[in-house]
mmCIF file of C-alpha atoms in Angstrom:
data_model
loop_
_atom_site.group_PDB
_atom_site.id
_atom_site.type_symbol
_atom_site.label_atom_id
_atom_site.label_comp_id
_atom_site.label_asym_id
_atom_site.label_seq_id
_atom_site.Cartn_x
_atom_site.Cartn_y
_atom_site.Cartn_z
ATOM 1 C CA MET A 1 -67.917 14.992 -29.166
ATOM 2 C CA THR A 2 -70.395 12.233 -29.835
ATOM 3 C CA LEU A 3 -73.548 14.363 -29.611
ATOM 4 C CA THR A 4 -72.673 17.074 -32.115
ATOM 5 C CA GLY A 5 -75.876 18.188 -33.819
ATOM 6 C CA LYS A 6 -78.125 17.018 -30.977
ATOM 7 C CA LYS A 7 -80.354 19.586 -29.270
ATOM 8 C CA VAL A 8 -81.313 19.057 -25.627
ATOM 9 C CA LEU A 9 -83.772 21.077 -23.575
ATOM 10 C CA LEU A 10 -83.002 21.349 -19.860
ATOM 11 C CA PHE A 11 -85.943 22.480 -17.736
ATOM 12 C CA VAL A 12 -85.474 24.876 -14.830
ATOM 13 C CA ASP A 13 -87.496 26.576 -12.133
ATOM 14 C CA ASN A 14 -86.760 27.954 -8.690
ATOM 15 C CA LEU A 15 -85.516 25.546 -6.034
ATOM 16 C CA TYR A 16 -83.854 23.192 -8.542
ATOM 17 C CA GLN A 17 -81.285 20.732 -7.192
ATOM 18 C CA GLU A 18 -77.842 22.054 -8.142
ATOM 19 C CA LEU A 19 -76.092 18.849 -9.184
ATOM 20 C CA GLU A 20 -79.133 17.540 -11.041
ATOM 21 C CA PHE A 21 -79.138 20.675 -13.211
ATOM 22 C CA TRP A 22 -75.449 21.537 -13.655
ATOM 23 C CA TYR A 23 -74.078 17.997 -14.103
ATOM 24 C CA PRO A 24 -76.334 17.241 -17.121
ATOM 25 C CA LEU A 25 -75.794 20.730 -18.567
ATOM 26 C CA LEU A 26 -72.019 20.478 -18.498
ATOM 27 C CA ARG A 27 -71.765 16.768 -19.342
ATOM 28 C CA LEU A 28 -74.039 17.036 -22.381
ATOM 29 C CA ARG A 29 -72.217 20.128 -23.629
ATOM 30 C CA GLU A 30 -68.945 18.275 -23.140
ATOM 31 C CA GLU A 31 -70.315 15.603 -25.503
ATOM 32 C CA GLY A 32 -71.069 18.287 -28.099
ATOM 33 C CA ALA A 33 -74.825 18.658 -27.607
ATOM 34 C CA SER A 34 -76.475 22.046 -27.816
ATOM 35 C CA VAL A 35 -78.244 22.478 -24.460
ATOM 36 C CA LEU A 36 -80.891 25.153 -24.031
ATOM 37 C CA VAL A 37 -82.301 26.088 -20.631
ATOM 38 C CA VAL A 38 -86.103 26.266 -20.660
ATOM 39 C CA GLY A 39 -88.291 27.847 -18.011
ATOM 40 C CA ALA A 40 -91.817 29.172 -17.767
ATOM 41 C CA LYS A 41 -90.463 32.547 -18.898
ATOM 42 C CA LYS A 42 -87.663 33.466 -21.311
ATOM 43 C CA GLY A 43 -84.754 35.382 -19.796
ATOM 44 C CA GLU A 44 -85.933 34.750 -16.249
ATOM 45 C CA THR A 45 -83.337 34.106 -13.549
ATOM 46 C CA TYR A 46 -84.112 31.003 -11.493
ATOM 47 C CA THR A 47 -82.305 30.095 -8.286
ATOM 48 C CA SER A 48 -81.420 26.693 -6.904
ATOM 49 C CA LYS A 49 -82.133 25.375 -3.426
ATOM 50 C CA LEU A 50 -78.820 26.948 -2.380
ATOM 51 C CA GLY A 51 -79.337 30.159 -4.333
ATOM 52 C CA TYR A 52 -77.268 29.473 -7.475
ATOM 53 C CA PRO A 53 -78.737 31.481 -10.358
ATOM 54 C CA VAL A 54 -79.327 30.398 -13.943
ATOM 55 C CA GLN A 55 -81.114 32.281 -16.694
ATOM 56 C CA SER A 56 -83.518 30.569 -19.078
ATOM 57 C CA ASP A 57 -82.778 30.741 -22.792
ATOM 58 C CA LEU A 58 -86.367 30.086 -23.825
ATOM 59 C CA ALA A 59 -89.904 29.870 -22.484
ATOM 60 C CA ALA A 60 -91.616 26.511 -22.779
ATOM 61 C CA ALA A 61 -94.379 28.108 -24.870
ATOM 62 C CA GLU A 62 -91.797 28.926 -27.578
ATOM 63 C CA ILE A 63 -90.746 25.303 -28.163
ATOM 64 C CA ARG A 64 -92.078 23.075 -30.906
ATOM 65 C CA GLN A 65 -91.689 19.346 -30.411
ATOM 66 C CA VAL A 66 -89.575 18.995 -33.560
ATOM 67 C CA ASP A 67 -87.024 21.484 -32.255
ATOM 68 C CA PHE A 68 -85.133 19.079 -29.978
ATOM 69 C CA ASP A 69 -83.871 15.541 -29.488
ATOM 70 C CA ALA A 70 -84.172 15.209 -25.702
ATOM 71 C CA LEU A 71 -85.725 16.835 -22.673
ATOM 72 C CA VAL A 72 -83.967 16.642 -19.277
ATOM 73 C CA ILE A 73 -85.749 17.560 -16.057
ATOM 74 C CA PRO A 74 -83.756 18.046 -12.835
ATOM 75 C CA GLY A 75 -85.212 17.509 -9.399
ATOM 76 C CA GLY A 76 -85.214 19.420 -6.178
ATOM 77 C CA TYR A 77 -88.486 21.188 -5.456
ATOM 78 C CA ALA A 78 -88.510 22.822 -8.899
ATOM 79 C CA PRO A 79 -90.667 20.116 -10.536
ATOM 80 C CA ASP A 80 -93.531 21.013 -8.197
ATOM 81 C CA LEU A 81 -93.311 24.546 -9.601
ATOM 82 C CA MET A 82 -92.750 23.372 -13.186
ATOM 83 C CA ARG A 83 -95.916 21.309 -13.209
ATOM 84 C CA ARG A 84 -97.916 24.443 -12.421
ATOM 85 C CA CYS A 85 -96.917 25.754 -15.857
ATOM 86 C CA PRO A 86 -99.269 24.137 -18.415
ATOM 87 C CA GLU A 87 -96.822 24.801 -21.272
ATOM 88 C CA MET A 88 -94.046 22.849 -19.529
ATOM 89 C CA VAL A 89 -96.340 19.906 -18.799
ATOM 90 C CA ASP A 90 -97.673 19.996 -22.354
ATOM 91 C CA LEU A 91 -94.141 19.990 -23.733
ATOM 92 C CA VAL A 92 -93.405 16.769 -21.815
ATOM 93 C CA ARG A 93 -96.599 15.200 -23.170
ATOM 94 C CA LYS A 94 -95.796 16.229 -26.758
ATOM 95 C CA ALA A 95 -92.186 15.054 -26.427
ATOM 96 C CA ASP A 96 -93.421 11.652 -25.329
ATOM 97 C CA GLY A 97 -95.895 11.493 -28.207
ATOM 98 C CA ALA A 98 -93.062 12.234 -30.622
ATOM 99 C CA GLY A 99 -90.836 9.555 -29.061
ATOM 100 C CA LYS A 100 -88.227 12.071 -27.864
ATOM 101 C CA VAL A 101 -85.854 11.092 -25.060
ATOM 102 C CA ILE A 102 -87.303 12.310 -21.759
ATOM 103 C CA ALA A 103 -85.008 12.098 -18.741
ATOM 104 C CA ALA A 104 -86.150 12.908 -15.203
ATOM 105 C CA ILE A 105 -84.290 12.562 -11.922
ATOM 106 C CA CYS A 106 -85.446 12.646 -8.316
ATOM 107 C CA HIS A 107 -88.655 14.700 -7.882
ATOM 108 C CA ALA A 108 -88.715 15.473 -11.623
ATOM 109 C CA VAL A 109 -90.767 12.321 -12.168
ATOM 110 C CA TRP A 110 -93.651 14.460 -10.864
ATOM 111 C CA MET A 111 -93.571 16.160 -14.276
ATOM 112 C CA LEU A 112 -93.980 12.807 -16.008
ATOM 113 C CA ALA A 113 -96.917 11.989 -13.737
ATOM 114 C CA SER A 114 -98.538 15.377 -14.411
ATOM 115 C CA ALA A 115 -98.042 14.902 -18.163
ATOM 116 C CA GLU A 116 -99.621 11.433 -17.856
ATOM 117 C CA VAL A 117 -96.796 9.660 -19.694
ATOM 118 C CA ILE A 118 -95.785 6.959 -17.197
ATOM 119 C CA ARG A 119 -98.835 4.681 -17.124
ATOM 120 C CA GLY A 120 -97.498 1.157 -17.607
ATOM 121 C CA LYS A 121 -93.869 2.345 -17.740
ATOM 122 C CA ARG A 122 -91.058 1.242 -15.422
ATOM 123 C CA VAL A 123 -89.657 4.284 -13.614
ATOM 124 C CA THR A 124 -87.659 5.231 -10.554
ATOM 125 C CA CYS A 125 -87.618 8.409 -8.490
ATOM 126 C CA PHE A 126 -86.820 9.806 -5.056
ATOM 127 C CA PHE A 127 -88.452 7.431 -2.598
ATOM 128 C CA SER A 128 -90.833 10.014 -1.122
ATOM 129 C CA ILE A 129 -92.768 10.375 -4.388
ATOM 130 C CA ARG A 130 -93.011 6.643 -5.044
ATOM 131 C CA ASP A 131 -96.726 6.686 -4.183
ATOM 132 C CA ASP A 132 -97.339 9.522 -6.664
ATOM 133 C CA VAL A 133 -95.633 7.481 -9.388
ATOM 134 C CA VAL A 134 -97.683 4.380 -8.585
ATOM 135 C CA HIS A 135 -100.947 6.369 -8.487
ATOM 136 C CA ALA A 136 -100.064 7.803 -11.924
ATOM 137 C CA GLY A 137 -99.800 4.242 -13.246
ATOM 138 C CA GLY A 138 -96.021 3.942 -13.211
ATOM 139 C CA ILE A 139 -94.291 0.705 -12.275
ATOM 140 C CA TYR A 140 -91.819 1.720 -9.582
ATOM 141 C CA ARG A 141 -88.319 0.212 -9.551
ATOM 142 C CA ASP A 142 -85.646 1.056 -6.978
ATOM 143 C CA ALA A 143 -82.576 1.344 -9.212
ATOM 144 C CA GLU A 144 -79.987 4.003 -10.036
ATOM 145 C CA VAL A 145 -81.351 4.341 -13.555
ATOM 146 C CA VAL A 146 -84.399 2.865 -15.268
ATOM 147 C CA VAL A 147 -84.912 3.045 -19.022
ATOM 148 C CA ASP A 148 -88.302 2.183 -20.503
ATOM 149 C CA GLY A 149 -88.556 3.114 -24.148
ATOM 150 C CA ASN A 150 -87.872 6.837 -24.486
ATOM 151 C CA ILE A 151 -88.168 7.524 -20.740
ATOM 152 C CA ILE A 152 -85.046 7.556 -18.537
ATOM 153 C CA THR A 153 -85.357 8.052 -14.772
ATOM 154 C CA SER A 154 -83.029 8.143 -11.768
ATOM 155 C CA ARG A 155 -83.420 8.616 -8.016
ATOM 156 C CA ILE A 156 -80.808 10.928 -6.494
ATOM 157 C CA PRO A 157 -77.653 12.946 -7.261
ATOM 158 C CA ASP A 158 -75.466 9.887 -6.597
ATOM 159 C CA ASP A 159 -77.135 8.288 -9.647
ATOM 160 C CA LEU A 160 -76.058 11.076 -12.023
ATOM 161 C CA PRO A 161 -73.191 9.147 -13.706
ATOM 162 C CA ALA A 162 -75.535 6.276 -14.643
ATOM 163 C CA PHE A 163 -78.297 8.744 -15.563
ATOM 164 C CA LEU A 164 -76.063 10.666 -17.990
ATOM 165 C CA LYS A 165 -74.589 7.479 -19.425
ATOM 166 C CA ALA A 166 -78.143 6.363 -20.278
ATOM 167 C CA ILE A 167 -79.077 9.752 -21.759
ATOM 168 C CA ILE A 168 -75.923 9.923 -23.877
ATOM 169 C CA GLY A 169 -76.430 6.333 -25.013
ATOM 170 C CA ALA A 170 -80.017 7.029 -26.039
ATOM 171 C CA LEU A 171 -78.992 10.140 -27.982
ATOM 172 C CA ARG A 172 -76.244 8.284 -29.836
ATOM 173 C CA ASN A 173 -78.825 5.923 -31.364
#
């Protein structure tokens, strides 16, 4: 239980990728972190690409940047919906400004681009959004996990073990 006392926000919206949501949720809780599910609306039920439901604990508008240690954003098509919620994008921007750990996998790097926090940063993502990352000023790397300061990124579900190892390591510091 190495993360006891740590508070992690896990973003959600419809069409999230199952493994990229549930693996971090369970793994971080296993380490003792308090993980809260955050959506555009509190108490809303969101469904994955395969229809698995999850209910949000909080709305993004309710969060203050001092309330958490890390923000994790799963991929799938959900990030395209998340970035349509100004409060979710703003939360990413404020988290970066406060130096909080921000972890994004697969298409979730879209949220980092929309929040304008990757200019000059090394990041990875699902290959199809590589151009979006580059146009947002990110320095694309094809690797299972890329850590640049407070930002941790990965490409695909197969990268989840390395992704969580990096997140847990960053939260232990």
